[in-house]
């Protein structure tokens, strides 16, 4: 199953991220893909804000740091925001670092440029692809379960029926 949603502005992409983020349980891994400037970081800002009380202006692309860590007020979990953009390959230390973060059951992980390596690190995740359209601020967003996981399929069904259907 794949859910397709169109937004018409960065603010709508942020709002959609908030809606999805509010439904993410601890232990969730979310992969974000799309071309440069598509709105992956806007989506990440919304997801973090939806997960808990957090100022979205503090969410920045971790392209140069690889990982940013956010403590949200309403949960006792950490949100890890990872960016694979600058990586051409994963070294053993990279794999160990990312695996340690991705395997935490008390965390939520958001990974930009997920298509590069995420499938090699986890068996399944929630995939969000943000695509540009002919209109400058409009985006088409596809949400699907990547890999074979009843957890992500169930989350996608819940998002589709309870949340994304009105969009």
Tab-separated table of C-alpha atoms in Angstrom:
chain	number	residue	atom	x	y	z
A	1	UNK	CA	0.000	0.000	0.000
A	2	UNK	CA	1.176	3.486	-0.839
A	3	UNK	CA	-0.543	6.700	0.169
A	4	UNK	CA	-0.167	9.744	-2.072
A	5	UNK	CA	-0.726	13.257	-0.718
A	6	UNK	CA	-0.211	16.616	-2.422
A	7	UNK	CA	0.716	19.744	-0.493
A	8	UNK	CA	0.715	23.253	-1.930
A	9	UNK	CA	3.194	25.003	0.361
A	10	UNK	CA	6.046	24.336	2.783
A	11	UNK	CA	3.590	25.079	5.609
A	12	UNK	CA	1.260	22.310	4.376
A	13	UNK	CA	4.208	19.902	4.153
A	14	UNK	CA	5.116	20.862	7.724
A	15	UNK	CA	1.491	20.328	8.829
A	16	UNK	CA	1.348	16.920	7.152
A	17	UNK	CA	4.573	15.980	8.938
A	18	UNK	CA	2.978	16.986	12.263
A	19	UNK	CA	-0.029	14.774	11.542
A	20	UNK	CA	2.167	11.775	10.682
A	21	UNK	CA	4.613	12.440	13.527
A	22	UNK	CA	1.827	12.422	16.108
A	23	UNK	CA	1.101	8.788	15.153
A	24	UNK	CA	4.664	7.441	15.308
A	25	UNK	CA	5.372	5.021	18.155
A	26	UNK	CA	8.750	4.680	19.805
A	27	UNK	CA	11.063	2.429	17.838
A	28	UNK	CA	9.894	3.807	14.481
A	29	UNK	CA	12.379	4.401	11.672
A	30	UNK	CA	11.296	6.864	8.973
A	31	UNK	CA	13.196	7.173	5.702
A	32	UNK	CA	12.923	10.471	3.807
A	33	UNK	CA	13.834	10.638	0.135
A	34	UNK	CA	13.549	13.128	-2.700
A	35	UNK	CA	15.775	15.437	-4.736
A	36	UNK	CA	17.659	18.419	-3.324
A	37	UNK	CA	15.232	21.128	-2.277
A	38	UNK	CA	12.182	18.864	-2.390
A	39	UNK	CA	11.245	19.412	1.250
A	40	UNK	CA	12.703	16.473	3.173
A	41	UNK	CA	13.822	18.750	5.991
A	42	UNK	CA	10.426	20.518	6.044
A	43	UNK	CA	8.847	17.099	6.474
A	44	UNK	CA	11.362	16.242	9.219
A	45	UNK	CA	10.533	19.508	11.028
A	46	UNK	CA	6.848	18.573	10.972
A	47	UNK	CA	7.502	15.005	12.081
A	48	UNK	CA	9.572	16.170	15.073
A	49	UNK	CA	6.953	18.726	16.052
A	50	UNK	CA	4.205	16.089	15.733
A	51	UNK	CA	6.137	13.623	17.875
A	52	UNK	CA	6.223	16.103	20.745
A	53	UNK	CA	6.503	19.709	21.764
A	54	UNK	CA	9.556	21.004	19.941
A	55	UNK	CA	10.369	24.199	18.090
A	56	UNK	CA	10.573	23.214	14.397
A	57	UNK	CA	12.973	26.080	13.662
A	58	UNK	CA	15.588	24.131	15.641
A	59	UNK	CA	15.356	21.194	13.231
A	60	UNK	CA	18.088	21.615	10.626
A	61	UNK	CA	19.455	19.240	8.031
A	62	UNK	CA	22.275	17.226	9.613
A	63	UNK	CA	24.100	16.940	6.267
A	64	UNK	CA	27.399	18.114	7.785
A	65	UNK	CA	27.028	16.528	11.230
A	66	UNK	CA	25.359	13.272	10.062
A	67	UNK	CA	23.196	13.060	13.226
A	68	UNK	CA	21.188	15.581	15.230
A	69	UNK	CA	19.502	14.589	18.468
A	70	UNK	CA	16.250	16.166	19.674
A	71	UNK	CA	14.665	15.746	23.089
A	72	UNK	CA	10.939	16.296	22.749
A	73	UNK	CA	8.975	17.502	25.770
A	74	UNK	CA	5.984	15.189	25.620
A	75	UNK	CA	7.855	11.880	25.319
A	76	UNK	CA	10.617	10.168	27.167
A	77	UNK	CA	12.261	9.237	23.896
A	78	UNK	CA	14.903	10.822	21.762
A	79	UNK	CA	14.418	11.695	18.104
A	80	UNK	CA	17.492	11.101	15.967
A	81	UNK	CA	17.689	12.978	12.664
A	82	UNK	CA	20.253	11.415	10.341
A	83	UNK	CA	21.367	12.522	6.875
A	84	UNK	CA	23.169	10.200	4.440
A	85	UNK	CA	23.624	12.901	1.759
A	86	UNK	CA	27.381	13.393	2.163
A	87	UNK	CA	28.179	9.679	2.474
A	88	UNK	CA	29.338	7.740	-0.576
A	89	UNK	CA	29.687	4.499	1.354
A	90	UNK	CA	29.245	3.222	4.895
A	91	UNK	CA	32.440	2.351	6.721
A	92	UNK	CA	32.351	-0.181	9.543
A	93	UNK	CA	32.368	2.603	12.193
A	94	UNK	CA	29.481	4.303	10.320
A	95	UNK	CA	27.524	1.041	10.275
A	96	UNK	CA	28.107	0.491	13.985
A	97	UNK	CA	27.095	4.050	14.873
A	98	UNK	CA	23.946	4.041	12.752
A	99	UNK	CA	22.956	0.518	13.830
A	100	UNK	CA	23.277	1.502	17.486
A	101	UNK	CA	20.925	4.459	16.953
A	102	UNK	CA	18.490	2.680	14.616
A	103	UNK	CA	18.078	-0.307	16.948
A	104	UNK	CA	16.960	1.754	19.951
A	105	UNK	CA	13.393	0.779	20.902
A	106	UNK	CA	12.966	3.993	22.918
A	107	UNK	CA	13.876	6.321	20.035
A	108	UNK	CA	12.377	7.530	16.774
A	109	UNK	CA	14.792	7.870	13.847
A	110	UNK	CA	14.327	10.123	10.815
A	111	UNK	CA	16.783	9.536	7.971
A	112	UNK	CA	17.173	11.896	5.002
A	113	UNK	CA	18.505	10.368	1.761
A	114	UNK	CA	17.406	7.021	3.199
A	115	UNK	CA	17.502	5.269	-0.167
A	116	UNK	CA	21.286	5.335	-0.131
A	117	UNK	CA	21.810	2.927	2.792
A	118	UNK	CA	18.807	2.486	5.068
A	119	UNK	CA	17.691	-0.772	3.450
A	120	UNK	CA	21.114	-2.238	4.331
A	121	UNK	CA	20.775	-1.212	7.982
A	122	UNK	CA	17.198	-2.121	8.905
A	123	UNK	CA	14.808	-4.741	7.524
A	124	UNK	CA	11.830	-2.345	7.370
A	125	UNK	CA	10.872	1.307	7.824
A	126	UNK	CA	8.220	3.896	6.978
A	127	UNK	CA	9.243	5.482	3.679
A	128	UNK	CA	8.267	9.067	2.822
A	129	UNK	CA	9.244	10.372	-0.608
A	130	UNK	CA	8.843	14.090	-1.306
A	131	UNK	CA	8.765	15.104	-4.971
A	132	UNK	CA	8.736	18.495	-6.636
A	133	UNK	CA	5.942	19.403	-9.058
A	134	UNK	CA	5.575	21.987	-11.810
A	135	UNK	CA	4.243	24.442	-9.216
A	136	UNK	CA	7.144	25.900	-7.201
A	137	UNK	CA	5.782	25.234	-3.694
A	138	UNK	CA	3.627	22.174	-4.398
A	139	UNK	CA	4.904	18.723	-3.459
A	140	UNK	CA	3.681	15.185	-4.012
A	141	UNK	CA	4.368	12.982	-1.007
A	142	UNK	CA	4.261	9.191	-1.094
A	143	UNK	CA	4.113	7.265	2.184
A	144	UNK	CA	4.644	3.499	2.171
A	145	UNK	CA	5.970	0.656	4.271
A	146	UNK	CA	9.418	-0.382	3.028
A	147	UNK	CA	10.450	-3.953	3.766
A	148	UNK	CA	8.380	-6.726	5.243
A	149	UNK	CA	7.031	-5.590	8.598
A	150	UNK	CA	3.513	-5.967	9.947
A	151	UNK	CA	4.267	-3.006	12.242
A	152	UNK	CA	4.872	-0.572	9.376
A	153	UNK	CA	2.016	-1.990	7.287
A	154	UNK	CA	-0.314	-1.484	10.256
A	155	UNK	CA	1.008	2.046	10.839
A	156	UNK	CA	0.460	2.865	7.166
A	157	UNK	CA	-3.110	1.500	7.262
A	158	UNK	CA	-3.829	3.541	10.394
A	159	UNK	CA	-2.364	6.670	8.808
A	160	UNK	CA	-4.362	6.087	5.641
A	161	UNK	CA	-7.697	5.431	7.319
A	162	UNK	CA	-7.485	7.828	10.258
A	163	UNK	CA	-5.236	10.634	9.153
A	164	UNK	CA	-4.264	10.868	5.508
A	165	UNK	CA	-7.647	10.114	3.963
A	166	UNK	CA	-8.892	13.718	4.469
A	167	UNK	CA	-5.862	15.158	2.626
